[in-house]
Amino acid sequence: MTDFTIKTPAPKTSAKATAKEGVKRAKAAVEKAVETVAEKTEGARTYAAEKAEVGKTWSIEKAKAAHEIAEERPVALAVGTFVAGLVFGFLLARNFDR
């Protein structure tokens, strides 16, 4: 098989100059990576804080609503919980039967 790749000779530079350029590029890459990680971390931190606050508020509202419903209709809550337990138990039993 023939190789049809056109090969161009590399420019003549000293090994020291090439090593210094490599070190400079590596330092620049590390600095850019550190900067990117810092930005992403800050974004994740603010996102998590916002979502935690929203979740806390949502949970408090839902807990209050569930408490009020449980006080108003205790029998309906008991029957609903029993039915949910039956369904969950049935699904578990089906999976363990295999």
JSON list of C-alpha atoms in Angstrom, two decimals:
[
{"chain": "A", "resi": 1, "resn": "MET", "atom": "CA", "xyz": [0.00, 0.00, 0.00]},
{"chain": "A", "resi": 2, "resn": "THR", "atom": "CA", "xyz": [1.26, 3.46, -0.79]},
{"chain": "A", "resi": 3, "resn": "ASP", "atom": "CA", "xyz": [1.24, 6.43, 1.52]},
{"chain": "A", "resi": 4, "resn": "PHE", "atom": "CA", "xyz": [-0.05, 9.54, -0.24]},
{"chain": "A", "resi": 5, "resn": "THR", "atom": "CA", "xyz": [0.50, 11.88, 2.72]},
{"chain": "A", "resi": 6, "resn": "ILE", "atom": "CA", "xyz": [2.36, 15.02, 1.84]},
{"chain": "A", "resi": 7, "resn": "LYS", "atom": "CA", "xyz": [4.98, 15.60, 4.45]},
{"chain": "A", "resi": 8, "resn": "THR", "atom": "CA", "xyz": [6.35, 19.07, 4.96]},
{"chain": "A", "resi": 9, "resn": "PRO", "atom": "CA", "xyz": [9.57, 19.49, 6.83]},
{"chain": "A", "resi": 10, "resn": "ALA", "atom": "CA", "xyz": [9.26, 21.01, 10.29]},
{"chain": "A", "resi": 11, "resn": "PRO", "atom": "CA", "xyz": [10.80, 24.44, 10.75]},
{"chain": "A", "resi": 12, "resn": "LYS", "atom": "CA", "xyz": [14.30, 24.34, 12.18]},
{"chain": "A", "resi": 13, "resn": "THR", "atom": "CA", "xyz": [14.22, 25.44, 15.81]},
{"chain": "A", "resi": 14, "resn": "SER", "atom": "CA", "xyz": [16.38, 24.60, 18.73]},
{"chain": "A", "resi": 15, "resn": "ALA", "atom": "CA", "xyz": [15.21, 22.10, 21.34]},
{"chain": "A", "resi": 16, "resn": "LYS", "atom": "CA", "xyz": [15.43, 24.74, 24.07]},
{"chain": "A", "resi": 17, "resn": "ALA", "atom": "CA", "xyz": [13.14, 27.14, 22.21]},
{"chain": "A", "resi": 18, "resn": "THR", "atom": "CA", "xyz": [10.65, 24.37, 21.51]},
{"chain": "A", "resi": 19, "resn": "ALA", "atom": "CA", "xyz": [10.65, 23.30, 25.16]},
{"chain": "A", "resi": 20, "resn": "LYS", "atom": "CA", "xyz": [10.09, 26.89, 26.33]},
{"chain": "A", "resi": 21, "resn": "GLU", "atom": "CA", "xyz": [7.18, 27.29, 23.94]},
{"chain": "A", "resi": 22, "resn": "GLY", "atom": "CA", "xyz": [5.72, 24.02, 25.18]},
{"chain": "A", "resi": 23, "resn": "VAL", "atom": "CA", "xyz": [6.01, 25.15, 28.78]},
{"chain": "A", "resi": 24, "resn": "LYS", "atom": "CA", "xyz": [4.33, 28.47, 27.95]},
{"chain": "A", "resi": 25, "resn": "ARG", "atom": "CA", "xyz": [1.47, 26.69, 26.18]},
{"chain": "A", "resi": 26, "resn": "ALA", "atom": "CA", "xyz": [1.08, 24.27, 29.07]},
{"chain": "A", "resi": 27, "resn": "LYS", "atom": "CA", "xyz": [0.97, 27.12, 31.60]},
{"chain": "A", "resi": 28, "resn": "ALA", "atom": "CA", "xyz": [-1.63, 28.93, 29.51]},
{"chain": "A", "resi": 29, "resn": "ALA", "atom": "CA", "xyz": [-3.72, 25.78, 29.23]},
{"chain": "A", "resi": 30, "resn": "VAL", "atom": "CA", "xyz": [-3.57, 25.19, 32.99]},
{"chain": "A", "resi": 31, "resn": "GLU", "atom": "CA", "xyz": [-4.55, 28.80, 33.72]},
{"chain": "A", "resi": 32, "resn": "LYS", "atom": "CA", "xyz": [-7.48, 28.55, 31.32]},
{"chain": "A", "resi": 33, "resn": "ALA", "atom": "CA", "xyz": [-8.58, 25.23, 32.89]},
{"chain": "A", "resi": 34, "resn": "VAL", "atom": "CA", "xyz": [-8.41, 26.69, 36.40]},
{"chain": "A", "resi": 35, "resn": "GLU", "atom": "CA", "xyz": [-10.43, 29.70, 35.29]},
{"chain": "A", "resi": 36, "resn": "THR", "atom": "CA", "xyz": [-13.05, 27.50, 33.62]},
{"chain": "A", "resi": 37, "resn": "VAL", "atom": "CA", "xyz": [-13.36, 25.26, 36.67]},
{"chain": "A", "resi": 38, "resn": "ALA", "atom": "CA", "xyz": [-13.75, 28.30, 38.93]},
{"chain": "A", "resi": 39, "resn": "GLU", "atom": "CA", "xyz": [-16.53, 29.68, 36.72]},
{"chain": "A", "resi": 40, "resn": "LYS", "atom": "CA", "xyz": [-18.37, 26.36, 36.56]},
{"chain": "A", "resi": 41, "resn": "THR", "atom": "CA", "xyz": [-18.05, 25.85, 40.31]},
{"chain": "A", "resi": 42, "resn": "GLU", "atom": "CA", "xyz": [-19.46, 29.29, 41.05]},
{"chain": "A", "resi": 43, "resn": "GLY", "atom": "CA", "xyz": [-22.35, 28.67, 38.65]},
{"chain": "A", "resi": 44, "resn": "ALA", "atom": "CA", "xyz": [-23.11, 25.32, 40.26]},
{"chain": "A", "resi": 45, "resn": "ARG", "atom": "CA", "xyz": [-22.94, 26.84, 43.74]},
{"chain": "A", "resi": 46, "resn": "THR", "atom": "CA", "xyz": [-25.45, 29.58, 42.94]},
{"chain": "A", "resi": 47, "resn": "TYR", "atom": "CA", "xyz": [-27.73, 27.14, 41.09]},
{"chain": "A", "resi": 48, "resn": "ALA", "atom": "CA", "xyz": [-27.73, 24.72, 44.02]},
{"chain": "A", "resi": 49, "resn": "ALA", "atom": "CA", "xyz": [-28.47, 27.51, 46.50]},
{"chain": "A", "resi": 50, "resn": "GLU", "atom": "CA", "xyz": [-31.39, 28.77, 44.43]},
{"chain": "A", "resi": 51, "resn": "LYS", "atom": "CA", "xyz": [-32.86, 25.30, 43.94]},
{"chain": "A", "resi": 52, "resn": "ALA", "atom": "CA", "xyz": [-32.47, 24.47, 47.64]},
{"chain": "A", "resi": 53, "resn": "GLU", "atom": "CA", "xyz": [-34.42, 27.59, 48.58]},
{"chain": "A", "resi": 54, "resn": "VAL", "atom": "CA", "xyz": [-37.15, 26.80, 46.06]},
{"chain": "A", "resi": 55, "resn": "GLY", "atom": "CA", "xyz": [-37.31, 23.19, 47.27]},
{"chain": "A", "resi": 56, "resn": "LYS", "atom": "CA", "xyz": [-37.54, 24.26, 50.89]},
{"chain": "A", "resi": 57, "resn": "THR", "atom": "CA", "xyz": [-40.39, 26.65, 50.13]},
{"chain": "A", "resi": 58, "resn": "TRP", "atom": "CA", "xyz": [-42.19, 24.06, 48.01]},
{"chain": "A", "resi": 59, "resn": "SER", "atom": "CA", "xyz": [-41.80, 21.38, 50.69]},
{"chain": "A", "resi": 60, "resn": "ILE", "atom": "CA", "xyz": [-43.13, 23.64, 53.45]},
{"chain": "A", "resi": 61, "resn": "GLU", "atom": "CA", "xyz": [-46.18, 24.56, 51.36]},
{"chain": "A", "resi": 62, "resn": "LYS", "atom": "CA", "xyz": [-46.88, 20.93, 50.44]},
{"chain": "A", "resi": 63, "resn": "ALA", "atom": "CA", "xyz": [-46.42, 19.76, 54.03]},
{"chain": "A", "resi": 64, "resn": "LYS", "atom": "CA", "xyz": [-48.88, 22.36, 55.28]},
{"chain": "A", "resi": 65, "resn": "ALA", "atom": "CA", "xyz": [-51.40, 21.41, 52.61]},
{"chain": "A", "resi": 66, "resn": "ALA", "atom": "CA", "xyz": [-51.04, 17.70, 53.40]},
{"chain": "A", "resi": 67, "resn": "HIS", "atom": "CA", "xyz": [-51.46, 18.39, 57.11]},
{"chain": "A", "resi": 68, "resn": "GLU", "atom": "CA", "xyz": [-54.66, 20.35, 56.51]},
{"chain": "A", "resi": 69, "resn": "ILE", "atom": "CA", "xyz": [-56.07, 17.61, 54.27]},
{"chain": "A", "resi": 70, "resn": "ALA", "atom": "CA", "xyz": [-55.19, 14.97, 56.87]},
{"chain": "A", "resi": 71, "resn": "GLU", "atom": "CA", "xyz": [-57.05, 16.95, 59.53]},
{"chain": "A", "resi": 72, "resn": "GLU", "atom": "CA", "xyz": [-60.10, 17.46, 57.32]},
{"chain": "A", "resi": 73, "resn": "ARG", "atom": "CA", "xyz": [-60.35, 13.94, 55.87]},
{"chain": "A", "resi": 74, "resn": "PRO", "atom": "CA", "xyz": [-58.56, 11.37, 58.03]},
{"chain": "A", "resi": 75, "resn": "VAL", "atom": "CA", "xyz": [-60.46, 8.38, 56.61]},
{"chain": "A", "resi": 76, "resn": "ALA", "atom": "CA", "xyz": [-59.68, 9.31, 53.02]},
{"chain": "A", "resi": 77, "resn": "LEU", "atom": "CA", "xyz": [-56.02, 9.67, 53.91]},
{"chain": "A", "resi": 78, "resn": "ALA", "atom": "CA", "xyz": [-55.97, 6.28, 55.63]},
{"chain": "A", "resi": 79, "resn": "VAL", "atom": "CA", "xyz": [-57.67, 4.55, 52.69]},
{"chain": "A", "resi": 80, "resn": "GLY", "atom": "CA", "xyz": [-55.39, 6.26, 50.16]},
{"chain": "A", "resi": 81, "resn": "THR", "atom": "CA", "xyz": [-52.29, 5.27, 52.11]},
{"chain": "A", "resi": 82, "resn": "PHE", "atom": "CA", "xyz": [-53.54, 1.69, 52.37]},
{"chain": "A", "resi": 83, "resn": "VAL", "atom": "CA", "xyz": [-54.18, 1.48, 48.62]},
{"chain": "A", "resi": 84, "resn": "ALA", "atom": "CA", "xyz": [-50.76, 2.97, 47.85]},
{"chain": "A", "resi": 85, "resn": "GLY", "atom": "CA", "xyz": [-49.17, 0.39, 50.17]},
{"chain": "A", "resi": 86, "resn": "LEU", "atom": "CA", "xyz": [-51.03, -2.43, 48.42]},
{"chain": "A", "resi": 87, "resn": "VAL", "atom": "CA", "xyz": [-49.88, -1.28, 45.00]},
{"chain": "A", "resi": 88, "resn": "PHE", "atom": "CA", "xyz": [-46.29, -0.84, 46.14]},
{"chain": "A", "resi": 89, "resn": "GLY", "atom": "CA", "xyz": [-46.32, -4.23, 47.88]},
{"chain": "A", "resi": 90, "resn": "PHE", "atom": "CA", "xyz": [-47.75, -5.91, 44.78]},
{"chain": "A", "resi": 91, "resn": "LEU", "atom": "CA", "xyz": [-45.04, -4.41, 42.58]},
{"chain": "A", "resi": 92, "resn": "LEU", "atom": "CA", "xyz": [-42.33, -5.50, 45.02]},
{"chain": "A", "resi": 93, "resn": "ALA", "atom": "CA", "xyz": [-43.75, -9.01, 45.22]},
{"chain": "A", "resi": 94, "resn": "ARG", "atom": "CA", "xyz": [-43.80, -9.27, 41.43]},
{"chain": "A", "resi": 95, "resn": "ASN", "atom": "CA", "xyz": [-40.14, -8.25, 41.21]},
{"chain": "A", "resi": 96, "resn": "PHE", "atom": "CA", "xyz": [-39.04, -10.67, 43.94]},
{"chain": "A", "resi": 97, "resn": "ASP", "atom": "CA", "xyz": [-40.99, -13.51, 42.32]},
{"chain": "A", "resi": 98, "resn": "ARG", "atom": "CA", "xyz": [-38.72, -13.57, 39.26]}
]
